[in-house]
Amino acid sequence: LDECTAECATCAGVTCVAAEQVCNDPVATADSLRDWTCKCAQRDVEAVGAAAVCVENECAGAGRVCTQAEQACEDGPGLDDWRCVCAAPATGRALMQAATCQLDECVLHEGTCTGRAQLCFDEDRTKTGSWQCMCVSPATGVATAKAAECTHGTDDECGDDATRKTCEDAGQACVDPSVEVTGDWECRCVAPQTGTAAVQGRAVCVLDECAG
């Protein structure tokens, strides 16, 4: 006995059809009655022995929580499953509330650092404007939201503007491995580029765009 096809005013099929829902009788036998369900047409929501409560788009109402936080609203197939999603390139999502977004600002500003052969760091990804450029050791210097002014030791060959410029013009770091040795300064690749350092000249650096 398929209760969905039984002909009576209060039977399963009538109840579901009246609500514009899909009727299903999982066990269509005479000894298994009142187990029929109505299921929403567009959502994965159903009810046993009654019409289901269908909400077509929870984001239409609850989504204002997301939009007020400048986030997108995504609705799942069921009830109470809407989520706030951070706008790219930030990441983060939360169920039924505004998300805590995290953004590695080096994705946006890394060129400011690497253009001066410096490293980019963003230690607090919940804040904006906190990214830093850091000079490559043994040079020292760090700056927030801009390129740093690097300081080299008095005996460091990279302290010479022309020498340092040879590397920095190629987006590489000038490093003097030993201040006690003359003519051993090197140009070194700056992450995310890789390559072997070159003595008194520019290194050949490569970037694996598939990495990370």
PDB file of C-alpha atoms in Angstrom:
ATOM      1  CA  LEU A   1       0.000   0.000   0.000  1.00  0.00           C
ATOM      2  CA  ASP A   2       1.599   3.209  -1.186  1.00  0.00           C
ATOM      3  CA  GLU A   3       0.109   5.857   1.062  1.00  0.00           C
ATOM      4  CA  CYS A   4       1.104   8.557  -1.433  1.00  0.00           C
ATOM      5  CA  THR A   5      -1.302   7.163  -4.005  1.00  0.00           C
ATOM      6  CA  ALA A   6      -4.197   6.330  -1.657  1.00  0.00           C
ATOM      7  CA  GLU A   7      -7.363   8.194  -2.592  1.00  0.00           C
ATOM      8  CA  CYS A   8      -8.861  10.099   0.331  1.00  0.00           C
ATOM      9  CA  ALA A   9      -9.170  13.734   1.344  1.00  0.00           C
ATOM     10  CA  THR A  10      -6.701  13.462   4.227  1.00  0.00           C
ATOM     11  CA  CYS A  11      -4.215  11.028   2.735  1.00  0.00           C
ATOM     12  CA  ALA A  12      -0.540  11.650   2.174  1.00  0.00           C
ATOM     13  CA  GLY A  13      -0.694  12.505  -1.502  1.00  0.00           C
ATOM     14  CA  VAL A  14      -3.362  15.148  -1.045  1.00  0.00           C
ATOM     15  CA  THR A  15      -1.515  16.747   1.878  1.00  0.00           C
ATOM     16  CA  CYS A  16       1.780  16.994   0.012  1.00  0.00           C
ATOM     17  CA  VAL A  17       0.333  18.072  -3.317  1.00  0.00           C
ATOM     18  CA  ALA A  18      -1.689  20.818  -1.638  1.00  0.00           C
ATOM     19  CA  ALA A  19       1.572  22.169  -0.220  1.00  0.00           C
ATOM     20  CA  GLU A  20       3.312  21.792  -3.590  1.00  0.00           C
ATOM     21  CA  GLN A  21       5.655  19.198  -2.093  1.00  0.00           C
ATOM     22  CA  VAL A  22       6.825  15.716  -3.034  1.00  0.00           C
ATOM     23  CA  CYS A  23       5.225  12.734  -1.305  1.00  0.00           C
ATOM     24  CA  ASN A  24       7.272   9.649  -0.467  1.00  0.00           C
ATOM     25  CA  ASP A  25       6.258   6.404   1.209  1.00  0.00           C
ATOM     26  CA  PRO A  26       9.504   4.604   2.150  1.00  0.00           C
ATOM     27  CA  VAL A  27       7.808   1.290   2.956  1.00  0.00           C
ATOM     28  CA  ALA A  28       4.686   0.795   0.824  1.00  0.00           C
ATOM     29  CA  THR A  29       3.090  -2.094   2.697  1.00  0.00           C
ATOM     30  CA  ALA A  30      -0.104  -2.441   4.713  1.00  0.00           C
ATOM     31  CA  ASP A  31       1.829  -3.110   7.947  1.00  0.00           C
ATOM     32  CA  SER A  32       3.825   0.112   7.594  1.00  0.00           C
ATOM     33  CA  LEU A  33       1.407   3.007   7.798  1.00  0.00           C
ATOM     34  CA  ARG A  34       1.799   6.686   8.622  1.00  0.00           C
ATOM     35  CA  ASP A  35       5.450   6.679   7.616  1.00  0.00           C
ATOM     36  CA  TRP A  36       4.916   8.830   4.531  1.00  0.00           C
ATOM     37  CA  THR A  37       6.748  12.117   4.204  1.00  0.00           C
ATOM     38  CA  CYS A  38       6.315  15.412   2.421  1.00  0.00           C
ATOM     39  CA  LYS A  39       9.511  16.887   1.049  1.00  0.00           C
ATOM     40  CA  CYS A  40      10.134  20.425  -0.121  1.00  0.00           C
ATOM     41  CA  ALA A  41      10.540  20.677  -3.866  1.00  0.00           C
ATOM     42  CA  GLN A  42      13.629  22.881  -3.859  1.00  0.00           C
ATOM     43  CA  ARG A  43      15.225  22.073  -0.501  1.00  0.00           C
ATOM     44  CA  ASP A  44      16.347  18.975   1.391  1.00  0.00           C
ATOM     45  CA  VAL A  45      13.679  19.374   4.086  1.00  0.00           C
ATOM     46  CA  GLU A  46      10.924  16.878   4.830  1.00  0.00           C
ATOM     47  CA  ALA A  47       8.373  16.021   7.499  1.00  0.00           C
ATOM     48  CA  VAL A  48       6.762  12.710   8.481  1.00  0.00           C
ATOM     49  CA  GLY A  49       2.990  12.567   8.243  1.00  0.00           C
ATOM     50  CA  ALA A  50       2.573  16.247   7.469  1.00  0.00           C
ATOM     51  CA  ALA A  51       3.536  18.983   5.084  1.00  0.00           C
ATOM     52  CA  ALA A  52       7.099  20.162   5.586  1.00  0.00           C
ATOM     53  CA  VAL A  53       8.017  23.703   6.546  1.00  0.00           C
ATOM     54  CA  CYS A  54       9.868  25.003   3.500  1.00  0.00           C
ATOM     55  CA  VAL A  55      11.929  28.159   3.524  1.00  0.00           C
ATOM     56  CA  GLU A  56      12.979  28.988  -0.004  1.00  0.00           C
ATOM     57  CA  ASN A  57      15.888  31.260   0.827  1.00  0.00           C
ATOM     58  CA  GLU A  58      16.943  31.944   4.392  1.00  0.00           C
ATOM     59  CA  CYS A  59      19.384  34.568   3.166  1.00  0.00           C
ATOM     60  CA  ALA A  60      16.454  36.718   2.058  1.00  0.00           C
ATOM     61  CA  GLY A  61      15.769  37.554   5.696  1.00  0.00           C
ATOM     62  CA  ALA A  62      18.632  36.437   7.901  1.00  0.00           C
ATOM     63  CA  GLY A  63      21.197  37.452   5.303  1.00  0.00           C
ATOM     64  CA  ARG A  64      21.176  41.062   6.517  1.00  0.00           C
ATOM     65  CA  VAL A  65      23.487  39.888   9.326  1.00  0.00           C
ATOM     66  CA  CYS A  66      26.044  39.111   6.624  1.00  0.00           C
ATOM     67  CA  THR A  67      25.502  42.177   4.462  1.00  0.00           C
ATOM     68  CA  GLN A  68      25.879  44.475   7.450  1.00  0.00           C
ATOM     69  CA  ALA A  69      29.330  42.952   7.947  1.00  0.00           C
ATOM     70  CA  GLU A  70      30.082  43.343   4.212  1.00  0.00           C
ATOM     71  CA  GLN A  71      29.995  39.579   3.795  1.00  0.00           C
ATOM     72  CA  ALA A  72      28.093  37.271   1.473  1.00  0.00           C
ATOM     73  CA  CYS A  73      25.291  34.972   2.605  1.00  0.00           C
ATOM     74  CA  GLU A  74      25.175  31.334   1.487  1.00  0.00           C
ATOM     75  CA  ASP A  75      22.167  29.143   2.182  1.00  0.00           C
ATOM     76  CA  GLY A  76      22.391  25.371   2.423  1.00  0.00           C
ATOM     77  CA  PRO A  77      19.753  22.800   1.515  1.00  0.00           C
ATOM     78  CA  GLY A  78      18.120  22.619   4.956  1.00  0.00           C
ATOM     79  CA  LEU A  79      16.863  24.921   7.675  1.00  0.00           C
ATOM     80  CA  ASP A  80      19.077  27.056   9.914  1.00  0.00           C
ATOM     81  CA  ASP A  81      22.100  26.349   7.745  1.00  0.00           C
ATOM     82  CA  TRP A  82      22.811  29.770   6.249  1.00  0.00           C
ATOM     83  CA  ARG A  83      26.357  31.057   6.551  1.00  0.00           C
ATOM     84  CA  CYS A  84      28.180  34.352   6.315  1.00  0.00           C
ATOM     85  CA  VAL A  85      31.195  34.139   4.024  1.00  0.00           C
ATOM     86  CA  CYS A  86      34.044  36.633   3.879  1.00  0.00           C
ATOM     87  CA  ALA A  87      34.665  38.452   0.620  1.00  0.00           C
ATOM     88  CA  ALA A  88      37.750  37.333  -1.314  1.00  0.00           C
ATOM     89  CA  PRO A  89      40.670  37.513  -0.921  1.00  0.00           C
ATOM     90  CA  ALA A  90      39.813  37.282   2.790  1.00  0.00           C
ATOM     91  CA  THR A  91      38.855  33.860   4.138  1.00  0.00           C
ATOM     92  CA  GLY A  92      36.405  32.730   6.788  1.00  0.00           C
ATOM     93  CA  ARG A  93      32.805  31.616   7.228  1.00  0.00           C
ATOM     94  CA  ALA A  94      30.427  31.192  10.147  1.00  0.00           C
ATOM     95  CA  LEU A  95      27.084  29.467  10.699  1.00  0.00           C
ATOM     96  CA  MET A  96      24.168  31.847  11.288  1.00  0.00           C
ATOM     97  CA  GLN A  97      26.378  34.782  12.301  1.00  0.00           C
ATOM     98  CA  ALA A  98      28.931  37.178  10.884  1.00  0.00           C
ATOM     99  CA  ALA A  99      32.261  35.502  10.220  1.00  0.00           C
ATOM    100  CA  THR A 100      35.672  36.461  11.559  1.00  0.00           C
ATOM    101  CA  CYS A 101      37.569  37.232   8.380  1.00  0.00           C
ATOM    102  CA  GLN A 102      41.272  36.700   7.931  1.00  0.00           C
ATOM    103  CA  LEU A 103      43.291  38.321   5.187  1.00  0.00           C
ATOM    104  CA  ASP A 104      46.951  37.788   4.437  1.00  0.00           C
ATOM    105  CA  GLU A 105      47.633  41.300   3.185  1.00  0.00           C
ATOM    106  CA  CYS A 106      50.888  40.134   1.666  1.00  0.00           C
ATOM    107  CA  VAL A 107      48.728  38.651  -1.097  1.00  0.00           C
ATOM    108  CA  LEU A 108      47.900  42.248  -2.013  1.00  0.00           C
ATOM    109  CA  HIS A 109      51.037  44.133  -1.001  1.00  0.00           C
ATOM    110  CA  GLU A 110      53.904  41.671  -1.331  1.00  0.00           C
ATOM    111  CA  GLY A 111      55.229  43.527  -4.380  1.00  0.00           C
ATOM    112  CA  THR A 112      55.939  46.573  -2.231  1.00  0.00           C
ATOM    113  CA  CYS A 113      58.396  44.476  -0.235  1.00  0.00           C
ATOM    114  CA  THR A 114      59.826  42.194  -2.895  1.00  0.00           C
ATOM    115  CA  GLY A 115      60.339  45.185  -5.180  1.00  0.00           C
ATOM    116  CA  ARG A 116      62.919  46.353  -2.640  1.00  0.00           C
ATOM    117  CA  ALA A 117      64.242  42.817  -2.070  1.00  0.00           C
ATOM    118  CA  GLN A 118      62.517  42.560   1.294  1.00  0.00           C
ATOM    119  CA  LEU A 119      60.264  39.961   2.883  1.00  0.00           C
ATOM    120  CA  CYS A 120      56.555  40.497   3.552  1.00  0.00           C
ATOM    121  CA  PHE A 121      54.917  39.344   6.781  1.00  0.00           C
ATOM    122  CA  ASP A 122      51.358  39.654   8.038  1.00  0.00           C
ATOM    123  CA  GLU A 123      51.248  38.217  11.539  1.00  0.00           C
ATOM    124  CA  ASP A 124      47.764  39.491  12.459  1.00  0.00           C
ATOM    125  CA  ARG A 125      45.422  38.559   9.645  1.00  0.00           C
ATOM    126  CA  THR A 126      42.339  39.807  11.473  1.00  0.00           C
ATOM    127  CA  LYS A 127      43.495  43.424  11.110  1.00  0.00           C
ATOM    128  CA  THR A 128      44.097  45.549   8.037  1.00  0.00           C
ATOM    129  CA  GLY A 129      47.169  47.693   7.555  1.00  0.00           C
ATOM    130  CA  SER A 130      49.303  45.467   9.761  1.00  0.00           C
ATOM    131  CA  TRP A 131      51.510  43.865   7.080  1.00  0.00           C
ATOM    132  CA  GLN A 132      55.242  44.547   7.292  1.00  0.00           C
ATOM    133  CA  CYS A 133      58.287  44.639   5.054  1.00  0.00           C
ATOM    134  CA  MET A 134      61.420  43.196   6.659  1.00  0.00           C
ATOM    135  CA  CYS A 135      64.980  43.477   5.450  1.00  0.00           C
ATOM    136  CA  VAL A 136      66.881  40.289   4.657  1.00  0.00           C
ATOM    137  CA  SER A 137      69.518  39.381   7.253  1.00  0.00           C
ATOM    138  CA  PRO A 138      72.208  40.482   7.946  1.00  0.00           C
ATOM    139  CA  ALA A 139      70.640  43.828   7.042  1.00  0.00           C
ATOM    140  CA  THR A 140      68.193  45.126   9.634  1.00  0.00           C
ATOM    141  CA  GLY A 141      65.015  47.129   9.343  1.00  0.00           C
ATOM    142  CA  VAL A 142      61.261  46.708   9.345  1.00  0.00           C
ATOM    143  CA  ALA A 143      58.336  48.937   8.403  1.00  0.00           C
ATOM    144  CA  THR A 144      54.570  48.606   8.625  1.00  0.00           C
ATOM    145  CA  ALA A 145      52.516  48.959   5.445  1.00  0.00           C
ATOM    146  CA  LYS A 146      55.490  50.201   3.415  1.00  0.00           C
ATOM    147  CA  ALA A 147      59.000  49.253   2.328  1.00  0.00           C
ATOM    148  CA  ALA A 148      61.596  49.299   5.096  1.00  0.00           C
ATOM    149  CA  GLU A 149      64.796  51.298   5.265  1.00  0.00           C
ATOM    150  CA  CYS A 150      67.519  48.678   5.565  1.00  0.00           C
ATOM    151  CA  THR A 151      70.671  49.257   7.576  1.00  0.00           C
ATOM    152  CA  HIS A 152      73.919  47.521   6.738  1.00  0.00           C
ATOM    153  CA  GLY A 153      76.983  47.272   8.955  1.00  0.00           C
ATOM    154  CA  THR A 154      79.885  49.650   8.332  1.00  0.00           C
ATOM    155  CA  ASP A 155      82.016  46.815   6.914  1.00  0.00           C
ATOM    156  CA  ASP A 156      79.147  45.296   4.939  1.00  0.00           C
ATOM    157  CA  GLU A 157      79.824  45.547   1.197  1.00  0.00           C
ATOM    158  CA  CYS A 158      76.053  45.788   0.615  1.00  0.00           C
ATOM    159  CA  GLY A 159      76.187  49.135   2.362  1.00  0.00           C
ATOM    160  CA  ASP A 160      77.538  50.522  -0.912  1.00  0.00           C
ATOM    161  CA  ASP A 161      74.613  51.969  -2.860  1.00  0.00           C
ATOM    162  CA  ALA A 162      75.834  50.788  -6.265  1.00  0.00           C
ATOM    163  CA  THR A 163      76.486  47.261  -5.041  1.00  0.00           C
ATOM    164  CA  ARG A 164      73.138  46.992  -3.340  1.00  0.00           C
ATOM    165  CA  LYS A 165      71.350  48.467  -6.347  1.00  0.00           C
ATOM    166  CA  THR A 166      72.713  45.689  -8.559  1.00  0.00           C
ATOM    167  CA  CYS A 167      70.623  43.221  -6.572  1.00  0.00           C
ATOM    168  CA  GLU A 168      67.638  45.345  -5.631  1.00  0.00           C
ATOM    169  CA  ASP A 169      66.969  46.399  -9.228  1.00  0.00           C
ATOM    170  CA  ALA A 170      66.357  42.707  -9.926  1.00  0.00           C
ATOM    171  CA  GLY A 171      64.147  42.311  -6.851  1.00  0.00           C
ATOM    172  CA  GLN A 172      66.910  40.399  -5.066  1.00  0.00           C
ATOM    173  CA  ALA A 173      68.596  40.860  -1.708  1.00  0.00           C
ATOM    174  CA  CYS A 174      72.209  41.919  -1.340  1.00  0.00           C
ATOM    175  CA  VAL A 175      73.981  39.870   1.320  1.00  0.00           C
ATOM    176  CA  ASP A 176      77.584  40.048   2.480  1.00  0.00           C
ATOM    177  CA  PRO A 177      78.265  36.620   4.024  1.00  0.00           C
ATOM    178  CA  SER A 178      81.501  37.732   5.671  1.00  0.00           C
ATOM    179  CA  VAL A 179      82.482  41.327   6.387  1.00  0.00           C
ATOM    180  CA  GLU A 180      86.054  40.089   6.785  1.00  0.00           C
ATOM    181  CA  VAL A 181      86.250  39.012   3.137  1.00  0.00           C
ATOM    182  CA  THR A 182      86.260  41.495   0.268  1.00  0.00           C
ATOM    183  CA  GLY A 183      84.365  40.801  -2.930  1.00  0.00           C
ATOM    184  CA  ASP A 184      82.123  38.033  -1.575  1.00  0.00           C
ATOM    185  CA  TRP A 185      78.822  39.935  -1.678  1.00  0.00           C
ATOM    186  CA  GLU A 186      75.927  38.039  -3.240  1.00  0.00           C
ATOM    187  CA  CYS A 187      72.565  38.630  -4.799  1.00  0.00           C
ATOM    188  CA  ARG A 188      70.013  36.237  -3.312  1.00  0.00           C
ATOM    189  CA  CYS A 189      66.475  35.379  -4.372  1.00  0.00           C
ATOM    190  CA  VAL A 190      63.688  36.598  -2.125  1.00  0.00           C
ATOM    191  CA  ALA A 191      60.744  34.337  -1.256  1.00  0.00           C
ATOM    192  CA  PRO A 192      58.546  33.153  -2.852  1.00  0.00           C
ATOM    193  CA  GLN A 193      61.173  33.027  -5.619  1.00  0.00           C
ATOM    194  CA  THR A 194      63.957  30.478  -5.348  1.00  0.00           C
ATOM    195  CA  GLY A 195      67.387  30.093  -6.894  1.00  0.00           C
ATOM    196  CA  THR A 196      71.103  29.841  -6.191  1.00  0.00           C
ATOM    197  CA  ALA A 197      72.830  32.981  -4.936  1.00  0.00           C
ATOM    198  CA  ALA A 198      75.300  34.637  -7.310  1.00  0.00           C
ATOM    199  CA  VAL A 199      78.559  36.247  -6.185  1.00  0.00           C
ATOM    200  CA  GLN A 200      79.032  39.829  -7.377  1.00  0.00           C
ATOM    201  CA  GLY A 201      76.071  39.579  -9.715  1.00  0.00           C
ATOM    202  CA  ARG A 202      72.402  38.842 -10.061  1.00  0.00           C
ATOM    203  CA  ALA A 203      71.027  35.411  -9.269  1.00  0.00           C
ATOM    204  CA  VAL A 204      68.732  33.472 -11.586  1.00  0.00           C
ATOM    205  CA  CYS A 205      65.467  33.273  -9.635  1.00  0.00           C
ATOM    206  CA  VAL A 206      62.371  31.298 -10.508  1.00  0.00           C
ATOM    207  CA  LEU A 207      58.820  31.377  -9.199  1.00  0.00           C
ATOM    208  CA  ASP A 208      56.783  28.197  -8.967  1.00  0.00           C
ATOM    209  CA  GLU A 209      53.240  29.542  -9.268  1.00  0.00           C
ATOM    210  CA  CYS A 210      51.834  26.111  -8.438  1.00  0.00           C
ATOM    211  CA  ALA A 211      53.491  26.142  -5.007  1.00  0.00           C
ATOM    212  CA  GLY A 212      51.290  27.402  -2.204  1.00  0.00           C
TER     213      GLY A 212
END
